[in-house]
mmCIF file of C-alpha atoms in Angstrom:
data_model
loop_
_atom_site.group_PDB
_atom_site.id
_atom_site.type_symbol
_atom_site.label_atom_id
_atom_site.label_comp_id
_atom_site.label_asym_id
_atom_site.label_seq_id
_atom_site.Cartn_x
_atom_site.Cartn_y
_atom_site.Cartn_z
ATOM 1 C CA MET R 1 -34.035 7.257 48.174
ATOM 2 C CA ARG R 2 -30.251 7.361 47.876
ATOM 3 C CA HIS R 3 -30.160 3.588 47.368
ATOM 4 C CA LYS R 4 -32.705 3.958 44.567
ATOM 5 C CA LYS R 5 -30.588 6.661 42.858
ATOM 6 C CA ASP R 6 -27.487 4.474 43.104
ATOM 7 C CA LYS R 7 -29.382 1.591 41.557
ATOM 8 C CA CYS R 8 -30.585 3.808 38.705
ATOM 9 C CA ARG R 9 -27.060 5.045 38.100
ATOM 10 C CA ILE R 10 -25.721 1.481 37.960
ATOM 11 C CA LEU R 11 -28.458 0.463 35.530
ATOM 12 C CA GLN R 12 -27.668 3.469 33.366
ATOM 13 C CA GLN R 13 -23.970 2.537 33.299
ATOM 14 C CA ILE R 14 -24.866 -1.033 32.290
ATOM 15 C CA ARG R 15 -27.042 0.280 29.431
ATOM 16 C CA MET R 16 -24.269 2.619 28.280
ATOM 17 C CA ARG R 17 -21.723 -0.214 28.250
ATOM 18 C CA ALA R 18 -24.150 -2.418 26.296
ATOM 19 C CA ALA R 19 -24.782 0.384 23.778
ATOM 20 C CA TYR R 20 -21.043 0.949 23.404
ATOM 21 C CA LYS R 21 -20.435 -2.742 22.751
ATOM 22 C CA THR R 22 -23.259 -2.780 20.203
ATOM 23 C CA SER R 23 -21.804 0.233 18.394
ATOM 24 C CA ARG R 24 -18.384 -1.443 18.311
ATOM 25 C CA ARG R 25 -19.918 -4.595 16.820
ATOM 26 C CA LYS R 26 -21.534 -2.530 14.082
ATOM 27 C CA LYS R 27 -18.170 -1.014 13.192
ATOM 28 C CA LYS R 28 -16.434 -4.345 12.644
ATOM 29 C CA THR R 29 -15.021 -4.881 9.186
ATOM 30 C CA TYR R 30 -15.081 -8.457 7.965
ATOM 31 C CA TYR R 31 -12.632 -9.509 5.297
ATOM 32 C CA GLY R 32 -12.132 -12.673 3.285
ATOM 33 C CA ILE R 33 -15.832 -13.597 3.491
ATOM 34 C CA HIS R 34 -17.018 -16.359 1.130
ATOM 35 C CA ASP R 35 -18.612 -15.062 -2.060
ATOM 36 C CA ASP R 36 -21.997 -16.591 -1.244
ATOM 37 C CA SER R 37 -22.249 -15.133 2.271
ATOM 38 C CA ILE R 38 -23.001 -11.587 1.070
ATOM 39 C CA ASN R 39 -24.803 -11.108 -2.223
ATOM 40 C CA ILE R 40 -22.795 -8.412 -4.009
ATOM 41 C CA LYS R 41 -22.766 -8.365 -7.793
ATOM 42 C CA GLN R 42 -20.394 -5.437 -8.303
ATOM 43 C CA SER R 43 -16.708 -5.450 -7.499
ATOM 44 C CA VAL R 44 -13.542 -3.485 -8.230
ATOM 45 C CA THR R 45 -10.415 -5.368 -9.261
ATOM 46 C CA ALA R 46 -6.890 -4.380 -8.273
ATOM 47 C CA PRO R 47 -4.284 -4.327 -11.052
ATOM 48 C CA ILE R 48 -1.964 -7.316 -11.461
ATOM 49 C CA ASP R 49 0.931 -4.946 -10.788
ATOM 50 C CA PHE R 50 -0.329 -3.351 -7.561
ATOM 51 C CA ARG R 51 2.683 -1.105 -7.014
ATOM 52 C CA LEU R 52 1.697 2.517 -6.621
ATOM 53 C CA ILE R 53 5.168 3.941 -7.260
ATOM 54 C CA ASP R 54 5.937 1.808 -10.335
ATOM 55 C CA ASN R 55 2.437 1.422 -11.815
ATOM 56 C CA ILE R 56 0.826 4.619 -10.666
ATOM 57 C CA GLU R 57 -1.887 5.246 -13.257
ATOM 58 C CA GLU R 58 -3.448 1.777 -12.978
ATOM 59 C CA CYS R 59 -3.343 1.969 -9.177
ATOM 60 C CA LEU R 60 -4.902 5.444 -9.168
ATOM 61 C CA SER R 61 -7.662 4.206 -11.470
ATOM 62 C CA PHE R 62 -8.367 1.390 -8.997
ATOM 63 C CA PHE R 63 -8.491 3.812 -6.059
ATOM 64 C CA ARG R 64 -10.798 6.182 -7.932
ATOM 65 C CA LYS R 65 -13.255 3.350 -8.626
ATOM 66 C CA LEU R 66 -12.977 2.237 -5.008
ATOM 67 C CA ARG R 67 -14.107 5.690 -3.824
ATOM 68 C CA SER R 68 -16.970 5.934 -6.319
ATOM 69 C CA ASP R 69 -20.577 5.740 -5.117
ATOM 70 C CA ASP R 70 -21.353 3.598 -8.158
ATOM 71 C CA ILE R 71 -19.489 0.614 -6.753
ATOM 72 C CA VAL R 72 -21.318 0.552 -3.389
ATOM 73 C CA SER R 73 -23.772 -2.341 -2.887
ATOM 74 C CA ILE R 74 -26.467 -2.632 -0.222
ATOM 75 C CA PHE R 75 -27.144 -5.985 1.395
ATOM 76 C CA ARG R 76 -29.473 -6.305 4.399
ATOM 77 C CA ASN R 77 -29.407 -2.527 4.952
ATOM 78 C CA LYS R 78 -25.603 -2.371 5.075
ATOM 79 C CA LYS R 79 -23.270 -0.855 2.501
ATOM 80 C CA TYR R 80 -20.443 -2.913 1.065
ATOM 81 C CA ILE R 81 -17.710 -2.721 -1.529
ATOM 82 C CA ARG R 82 -16.117 -5.907 -2.787
ATOM 83 C CA ILE R 83 -12.497 -5.745 -3.907
ATOM 84 C CA VAL R 84 -10.779 -8.429 -5.945
ATOM 85 C CA LEU R 85 -7.089 -8.911 -5.134
ATOM 86 C CA LYS R 86 -6.623 -12.519 -6.282
ATOM 87 C CA ASP R 87 -4.740 -11.696 -9.494
ATOM 88 C CA ILE R 88 -2.075 -9.470 -7.891
ATOM 89 C CA GLN R 89 1.456 -10.572 -8.781
ATOM 90 C CA LYS R 90 3.399 -7.528 -7.546
ATOM 91 C CA ILE R 91 2.687 -5.229 -4.615
ATOM 92 C CA ASP R 92 4.350 -2.413 -2.666
ATOM 93 C CA TYR R 93 3.821 -0.781 0.714
ATOM 94 C CA ALA R 94 2.643 2.459 -0.888
ATOM 95 C CA ALA R 95 -0.340 0.787 -2.580
ATOM 96 C CA ILE R 96 -1.422 -1.234 0.454
ATOM 97 C CA SER R 97 -1.069 1.858 2.696
ATOM 98 C CA VAL R 98 -3.375 3.899 0.475
ATOM 99 C CA LEU R 99 -5.823 0.976 0.317
ATOM 100 C CA THR R 100 -5.778 0.821 4.133
ATOM 101 C CA ALA R 101 -6.417 4.566 4.478
ATOM 102 C CA ILE R 102 -9.304 4.517 1.992
ATOM 103 C CA SER R 103 -10.781 1.412 3.650
ATOM 104 C CA ASP R 104 -10.721 3.130 7.031
ATOM 105 C CA ASP R 105 -12.285 6.294 5.617
ATOM 106 C CA LEU R 106 -15.069 4.249 4.003
ATOM 107 C CA LYS R 107 -15.592 2.405 7.272
ATOM 108 C CA SER R 108 -16.052 5.735 9.083
ATOM 109 C CA ASN R 109 -18.921 6.374 6.652
ATOM 110 C CA ASN R 110 -20.392 2.929 7.349
ATOM 111 C CA ILE R 111 -19.230 1.446 4.051
ATOM 112 C CA PHE R 112 -17.416 -1.831 4.565
ATOM 113 C CA ILE R 113 -14.866 -3.495 2.318
ATOM 114 C CA ILE R 114 -14.825 -7.246 1.856
ATOM 115 C CA GLY R 115 -12.699 -9.192 -0.561
ATOM 116 C CA ASP R 116 -10.267 -11.962 -1.268
ATOM 117 C CA PHE R 117 -6.515 -12.451 -1.085
ATOM 118 C CA PRO R 118 -3.885 -12.737 -3.820
ATOM 119 C CA GLU R 119 -3.293 -16.259 -5.039
ATOM 120 C CA ASN R 120 0.381 -15.324 -5.169
ATOM 121 C CA LYS R 121 1.728 -16.472 -1.783
ATOM 122 C CA GLU R 122 4.346 -13.717 -1.471
ATOM 123 C CA CYS R 123 1.770 -10.994 -2.170
ATOM 124 C CA LYS R 124 -0.669 -12.534 0.315
ATOM 125 C CA LYS R 125 2.079 -12.627 2.940
ATOM 126 C CA PHE R 126 2.970 -9.007 2.178
ATOM 127 C CA ILE R 127 -0.639 -7.899 2.754
ATOM 128 C CA SER R 128 -0.716 -9.713 6.095
ATOM 129 C CA GLU R 129 2.582 -8.146 7.171
ATOM 130 C CA SER R 130 1.508 -4.655 6.060
ATOM 131 C CA GLY R 131 -1.085 -4.285 8.821
ATOM 132 C CA PHE R 132 -3.990 -4.035 6.357
ATOM 133 C CA LEU R 133 -5.886 -6.702 8.329
ATOM 134 C CA ASN R 134 -5.039 -5.373 11.800
ATOM 135 C CA GLN R 135 -8.517 -3.994 12.483
ATOM 136 C CA MET R 136 -10.481 -6.567 10.504
ATOM 137 C CA TYR R 137 -12.259 -9.803 11.337
ATOM 138 C CA ASP R 138 -12.484 -13.069 9.461
ATOM 139 C CA GLU R 139 -15.711 -14.893 8.549
ATOM 140 C CA ASN R 140 -15.670 -16.655 11.934
ATOM 141 C CA ASN R 141 -15.768 -13.303 13.783
ATOM 142 C CA ARG R 142 -12.147 -13.634 14.874
ATOM 143 C CA PRO R 143 -9.670 -10.764 14.554
ATOM 144 C CA PHE R 144 -6.797 -11.345 12.160
ATOM 145 C CA PRO R 145 -3.397 -11.644 13.889
ATOM 146 C CA LYS R 146 -1.673 -8.286 14.393
ATOM 147 C CA SER R 147 1.383 -7.806 12.214
ATOM 148 C CA LYS R 148 4.751 -7.503 13.957
ATOM 149 C CA LYS R 149 6.454 -6.141 10.845
ATOM 150 C CA SER R 150 4.466 -2.941 10.605
ATOM 151 C CA GLU R 151 2.636 -0.366 12.719
ATOM 152 C CA LEU R 152 -0.351 1.826 11.908
ATOM 153 C CA ILE R 153 -1.716 4.887 13.667
ATOM 154 C CA PHE R 154 -5.170 6.060 12.598
ATOM 155 C CA PHE R 155 -5.907 9.682 13.440
ATOM 156 C CA GLU R 156 -9.579 10.266 14.006
ATOM 157 C CA LYS R 157 -11.957 12.629 12.286
ATOM 158 C CA GLY R 158 -12.402 16.175 13.488
ATOM 159 C CA CYS R 159 -8.858 16.667 14.812
ATOM 160 C CA GLY R 160 -7.379 19.924 13.544
ATOM 161 C CA THR R 161 -4.191 19.375 15.559
ATOM 162 C CA LEU R 162 -2.275 16.460 16.978
ATOM 163 C CA SER R 163 -3.621 15.553 20.404
ATOM 164 C CA GLU R 164 -1.552 14.588 23.436
ATOM 165 C CA ASN R 165 -2.516 10.976 22.841
ATOM 166 C CA ASP R 166 -1.410 11.238 19.201
ATOM 167 C CA ASN R 167 1.956 12.598 20.318
ATOM 168 C CA ARG R 168 2.363 9.713 22.739
ATOM 169 C CA LYS R 169 1.577 7.159 20.016
ATOM 170 C CA ILE R 170 4.139 8.755 17.714
ATOM 171 C CA SER R 171 6.772 8.734 20.496
ATOM 172 C CA ASN R 172 6.249 5.018 21.123
ATOM 173 C CA LEU R 173 6.353 4.250 17.409
ATOM 174 C CA LEU R 174 9.616 6.143 16.929
ATOM 175 C CA ARG R 175 11.138 4.369 19.901
ATOM 176 C CA ASN R 176 10.446 1.108 18.053
ATOM 177 C CA VAL R 177 11.868 2.542 14.822
ATOM 178 C CA VAL R 178 15.127 3.580 16.499
ATOM 179 C CA GLY R 179 15.339 0.164 18.143
ATOM 180 C CA HIS R 180 14.918 -1.551 14.794
ATOM 181 C CA LEU R 181 17.622 0.561 13.141
ATOM 182 C CA THR R 182 20.173 0.778 15.960
ATOM 183 C CA GLY R 183 19.381 -2.158 18.236
ATOM 184 C CA THR R 184 18.628 0.203 21.131
ATOM 185 C CA PRO R 185 15.036 1.437 21.516
ATOM 186 C CA LYS R 186 15.102 5.023 22.704
ATOM 187 C CA HIS R 187 13.711 8.466 21.961
ATOM 188 C CA TYR R 188 15.368 10.768 19.427
ATOM 189 C CA GLN R 189 13.701 14.161 19.566
ATOM 190 C CA SER R 190 15.083 15.298 16.192
ATOM 191 C CA ILE R 191 13.393 12.371 14.437
ATOM 192 C CA LYS R 192 10.145 13.025 16.257
ATOM 193 C CA THR R 193 10.270 16.685 15.210
ATOM 194 C CA ILE R 194 10.537 15.635 11.563
ATOM 195 C CA LEU R 195 7.572 13.295 11.872
ATOM 196 C CA LEU R 196 5.492 15.862 13.736
ATOM 197 C CA GLU R 197 6.162 18.343 10.928
ATOM 198 C CA ILE R 198 5.027 15.843 8.314
ATOM 199 C CA CYS R 199 1.999 14.707 10.298
ATOM 200 C CA GLY R 200 1.049 18.271 11.218
ATOM 201 C CA ASN R 201 1.454 19.233 7.587
ATOM 202 C CA SER R 202 -0.943 16.461 6.602
ATOM 203 C CA ILE R 203 -3.560 18.069 8.824
ATOM 204 C CA GLU R 204 -2.798 21.556 7.511
ATOM 205 C CA TRP R 205 -3.017 20.763 3.799
ATOM 206 C CA SER R 206 -5.788 18.163 3.888
ATOM 207 C CA GLY R 207 -8.268 20.884 2.956
ATOM 208 C CA THR R 208 -10.684 19.887 5.709
ATOM 209 C CA LYS R 209 -10.615 18.998 9.388
ATOM 210 C CA ASN R 210 -13.206 16.288 8.871
ATOM 211 C CA LYS R 211 -11.110 13.690 7.101
ATOM 212 C CA GLN R 212 -9.026 11.108 8.849
ATOM 213 C CA TRP R 213 -5.513 10.186 7.953
ATOM 214 C CA LEU R 214 -3.044 7.407 8.525
ATOM 215 C CA LEU R 215 0.578 7.010 9.556
ATOM 216 C CA GLY R 216 2.136 3.697 8.561
ATOM 217 C CA VAL R 217 5.538 2.144 9.245
ATOM 218 C CA LYS R 218 6.922 -1.043 7.712
ATOM 219 C CA TYR R 219 10.042 -2.645 9.146
ATOM 220 C CA GLU R 220 12.432 -4.098 6.588
ATOM 221 C CA GLU R 221 16.005 -5.311 6.834
ATOM 222 C CA ASN R 222 18.254 -2.347 7.710
ATOM 223 C CA LYS R 223 15.584 0.251 6.943
ATOM 224 C CA VAL R 224 12.090 1.486 7.754
ATOM 225 C CA ILE R 225 9.481 2.721 5.270
ATOM 226 C CA PHE R 226 7.113 5.494 6.415
ATOM 227 C CA THR R 227 3.853 6.502 4.764
ATOM 228 C CA VAL R 228 1.476 9.314 5.687
ATOM 229 C CA ILE R 229 -1.847 9.481 3.853
ATOM 230 C CA ASP R 230 -4.749 11.871 4.134
ATOM 231 C CA VAL R 231 -7.898 11.507 2.088
ATOM 232 C CA GLY R 232 -8.865 15.172 2.003
ATOM 233 C CA LYS R 233 -8.576 17.639 -0.858
ATOM 234 C CA GLY R 234 -4.840 17.472 -1.467
ATOM 235 C CA ILE R 235 -2.156 20.162 -1.509
ATOM 236 C CA LEU R 236 -2.777 21.539 -5.004
ATOM 237 C CA ASP R 237 -6.552 21.710 -4.679
ATOM 238 C CA THR R 238 -6.108 23.463 -1.329
ATOM 239 C CA LEU R 239 -3.683 25.966 -2.900
ATOM 240 C CA TYR R 240 -6.042 26.741 -5.763
ATOM 241 C CA ARG R 241 -8.958 27.187 -3.404
ATOM 242 C CA LYS R 242 -6.936 29.497 -1.157
ATOM 243 C CA PHE R 243 -5.290 31.681 -3.802
ATOM 244 C CA GLY R 244 -7.617 31.389 -6.765
ATOM 245 C CA LYS R 245 -5.841 33.065 -9.671
ATOM 246 C CA LYS R 246 -3.950 35.572 -7.555
ATOM 247 C CA ALA R 247 -0.631 33.724 -7.466
ATOM 248 C CA THR R 248 1.692 34.605 -10.359
ATOM 249 C CA ASP R 249 2.604 30.959 -10.972
ATOM 250 C CA PHE R 250 -1.045 30.061 -11.554
ATOM 251 C CA ILE R 251 -1.488 32.934 -14.029
ATOM 252 C CA THR R 252 1.677 32.108 -16.005
ATOM 253 C CA PHE R 253 0.567 28.498 -16.455
ATOM 254 C CA LYS R 254 3.492 26.817 -14.750
ATOM 255 C CA SER R 255 3.107 23.052 -14.534
ATOM 256 C CA GLU R 256 1.389 21.617 -11.474
ATOM 257 C CA ALA R 257 4.667 19.901 -10.574
ATOM 258 C CA ASP R 258 6.430 23.301 -10.498
ATOM 259 C CA ILE R 259 3.638 24.788 -8.411
ATOM 260 C CA LEU R 260 3.785 21.889 -5.952
ATOM 261 C CA MET R 261 7.562 22.171 -5.649
ATOM 262 C CA GLY R 262 7.047 25.893 -5.027
ATOM 263 C CA ALA R 263 4.986 24.974 -1.967
ATOM 264 C CA PHE R 264 7.961 22.955 -0.683
ATOM 265 C CA ASP R 265 10.168 25.988 -1.360
ATOM 266 C CA LYS R 266 8.200 28.207 1.045
ATOM 267 C CA LYS R 267 6.597 30.103 -1.817
ATOM 268 C CA TYR R 268 2.928 30.197 -0.918
ATOM 269 C CA GLY R 269 2.794 30.419 2.860
ATOM 270 C CA SER R 270 0.740 28.453 5.325
ATOM 271 C CA THR R 271 -2.909 27.531 4.974
ATOM 272 C CA THR R 272 -3.306 28.319 8.661
ATOM 273 C CA GLN R 273 -2.263 31.950 8.021
ATOM 274 C CA GLN R 274 0.529 31.582 10.585
ATOM 275 C CA VAL R 275 4.139 32.674 10.060
ATOM 276 C CA ASN R 276 5.864 29.772 8.323
ATOM 277 C CA ARG R 277 9.179 29.828 10.271
ATOM 278 C CA ASN R 278 10.553 27.151 7.914
ATOM 279 C CA LYS R 279 7.923 24.679 9.042
ATOM 280 C CA GLY R 280 5.501 22.482 7.151
ATOM 281 C CA LEU R 281 6.381 21.605 3.560
ATOM 282 C CA PRO R 282 9.694 23.540 3.497
ATOM 283 C CA SER R 283 10.794 21.701 6.644
ATOM 284 C CA ILE R 284 10.094 18.353 4.984
ATOM 285 C CA LYS R 285 12.266 19.271 2.011
ATOM 286 C CA ALA R 286 15.039 20.621 4.283
ATOM 287 C CA ASN R 287 15.154 17.392 6.284
ATOM 288 C CA TYR R 288 15.381 15.415 3.061
ATOM 289 C CA GLN R 289 18.247 17.578 1.800
ATOM 290 C CA GLU R 290 20.088 17.164 5.110
ATOM 291 C CA GLY R 291 19.852 13.360 4.922
ATOM 292 C CA ARG R 292 17.497 12.795 7.856
ATOM 293 C CA ILE R 293 15.011 11.074 5.553
ATOM 294 C CA LYS R 294 15.611 9.330 2.206
ATOM 295 C CA ASN R 295 13.774 8.549 -1.028
ATOM 296 C CA LEU R 296 11.011 11.082 -0.379
ATOM 297 C CA VAL R 297 7.981 10.757 -2.675
ATOM 298 C CA VAL R 298 4.884 12.982 -2.540
ATOM 299 C CA LEU R 299 1.682 12.256 -4.466
ATOM 300 C CA THR R 300 -1.190 14.720 -4.452
ATOM 301 C CA ASN R 301 -3.987 15.425 -6.928
ATOM 302 C CA ASN R 302 -2.397 15.003 -10.389
ATOM 303 C CA VAL R 303 1.312 15.217 -9.470
ATOM 304 C CA ILE R 304 3.860 12.790 -8.063
ATOM 305 C CA LEU R 305 7.154 14.323 -6.930
ATOM 306 C CA HIS R 306 10.282 12.167 -6.680
ATOM 307 C CA PHE R 307 12.804 14.164 -4.676
ATOM 308 C CA ALA R 308 15.598 11.647 -5.269
ATOM 309 C CA ASN R 309 15.111 11.629 -9.029
ATOM 310 C CA GLN R 310 13.315 14.623 -10.530
ATOM 311 C CA GLY R 311 13.226 12.795 -13.868
ATOM 312 C CA GLN R 312 10.579 10.482 -12.397
ATOM 313 C CA THR R 313 8.330 13.389 -11.377
ATOM 314 C CA ILE R 314 5.058 13.240 -13.310
ATOM 315 C CA THR R 315 2.193 15.652 -13.936
ATOM 316 C CA PHE R 316 -0.738 13.560 -15.122
ATOM 317 C CA ALA R 317 -2.867 14.551 -18.098
ATOM 318 C CA LYS R 318 -6.301 15.990 -17.410
ATOM 319 C CA LYS R 319 -8.080 12.757 -18.349
ATOM 320 C CA SER R 320 -5.763 10.615 -16.231
ATOM 321 C CA PRO R 321 -6.793 9.433 -12.751
ATOM 322 C CA ARG R 322 -6.066 11.788 -9.857
ATOM 323 C CA PHE R 323 -5.404 11.116 -6.195
ATOM 324 C CA LYS R 324 -7.867 12.864 -3.917
ATOM 325 C CA GLY R 325 -5.685 13.631 -0.921
ATOM 326 C CA THR R 326 -1.960 13.559 -0.231
ATOM 327 C CA PHE R 327 0.433 10.641 0.086
ATOM 328 C CA TYR R 328 3.962 10.878 1.520
ATOM 329 C CA GLN R 329 6.504 8.081 1.533
ATOM 330 C CA TRP R 330 10.091 8.161 2.742
ATOM 331 C CA GLU R 331 12.685 5.811 4.189
ATOM 332 C CA MET R 332 15.073 5.891 7.118
ATOM 333 C CA ASP R 333 18.127 3.785 7.840
ATOM 334 C CA ASN R 334 20.823 3.899 10.508
ATOM 335 C CA SER R 335 22.684 6.712 8.734
ATOM 336 C CA CYS R 336 19.635 8.983 9.088
ATOM 337 C CA ILE R 337 20.054 8.743 12.863
ATOM 338 C CA THR R 338 23.857 8.823 13.135
ATOM 339 C CA ASN R 339 24.061 11.819 10.804
#
């Protein structure tokens, strides 16, 4: 009898492994597939200048179309979106990071992105180095090579806080960052604290615990670019939902940019109802002012804040595209560590 139970348990484990492998196969995202391999008539085309920071309205229009149900095609009972990147002549890490985050969010909803590559060789190389293809497969069912010039950490759905595993991933990433900037890979707790504040803040202000978000790092000569993207509600929409018309700033019709900056000035409290203790958004601003991070840019809903140059801060008109979620970008160089 015991032998029979052991045999049943082994068979059950084999079935579970097979089911797991099948589920993983279904989640594969194939990219660069020939046009005739999947019959999709609709597509969404990226702007020629695919730089989010310098060409924001065209990029936001592209992202809005990408997240529209109208662009989804069904082929053999699977949902696809085709993107056209071939005409891109300029690109930045901000745009490709947001594209990666949206692609991963669509994938979690069983909508898969396929597309082409820029004909411009430098832009194609940039996409490869950005990590965009790290979790994708080519038409021959082979994974694309992992980029050594960038790192991505995807934080899964349903996590209201950073898990122990998330913390470990961040520690390893920062060890690599410090190594790149100083030549000696090691842990710097102060830098990790900054990143944990920003990542934790992304969870807090996403407006929902059921959206995933992405931490990206790109290694460049003498500096590192960080991006954090969530695809939830965004800071302003979360503020409006929490306070309604109770906050004085909302009643007196201050600009959305002023209201957003007020959140960074510890004006509206924490969405978690906890004592702020100079954490969250105010902590991000404080670390920028103290030189631990540089060139901080925050995009959420219809506002982009440029901390280094307030003259570049924009509040978009009502009919302009919006960004559903929150995007952070900042840089670090050796002086951020030695200071």
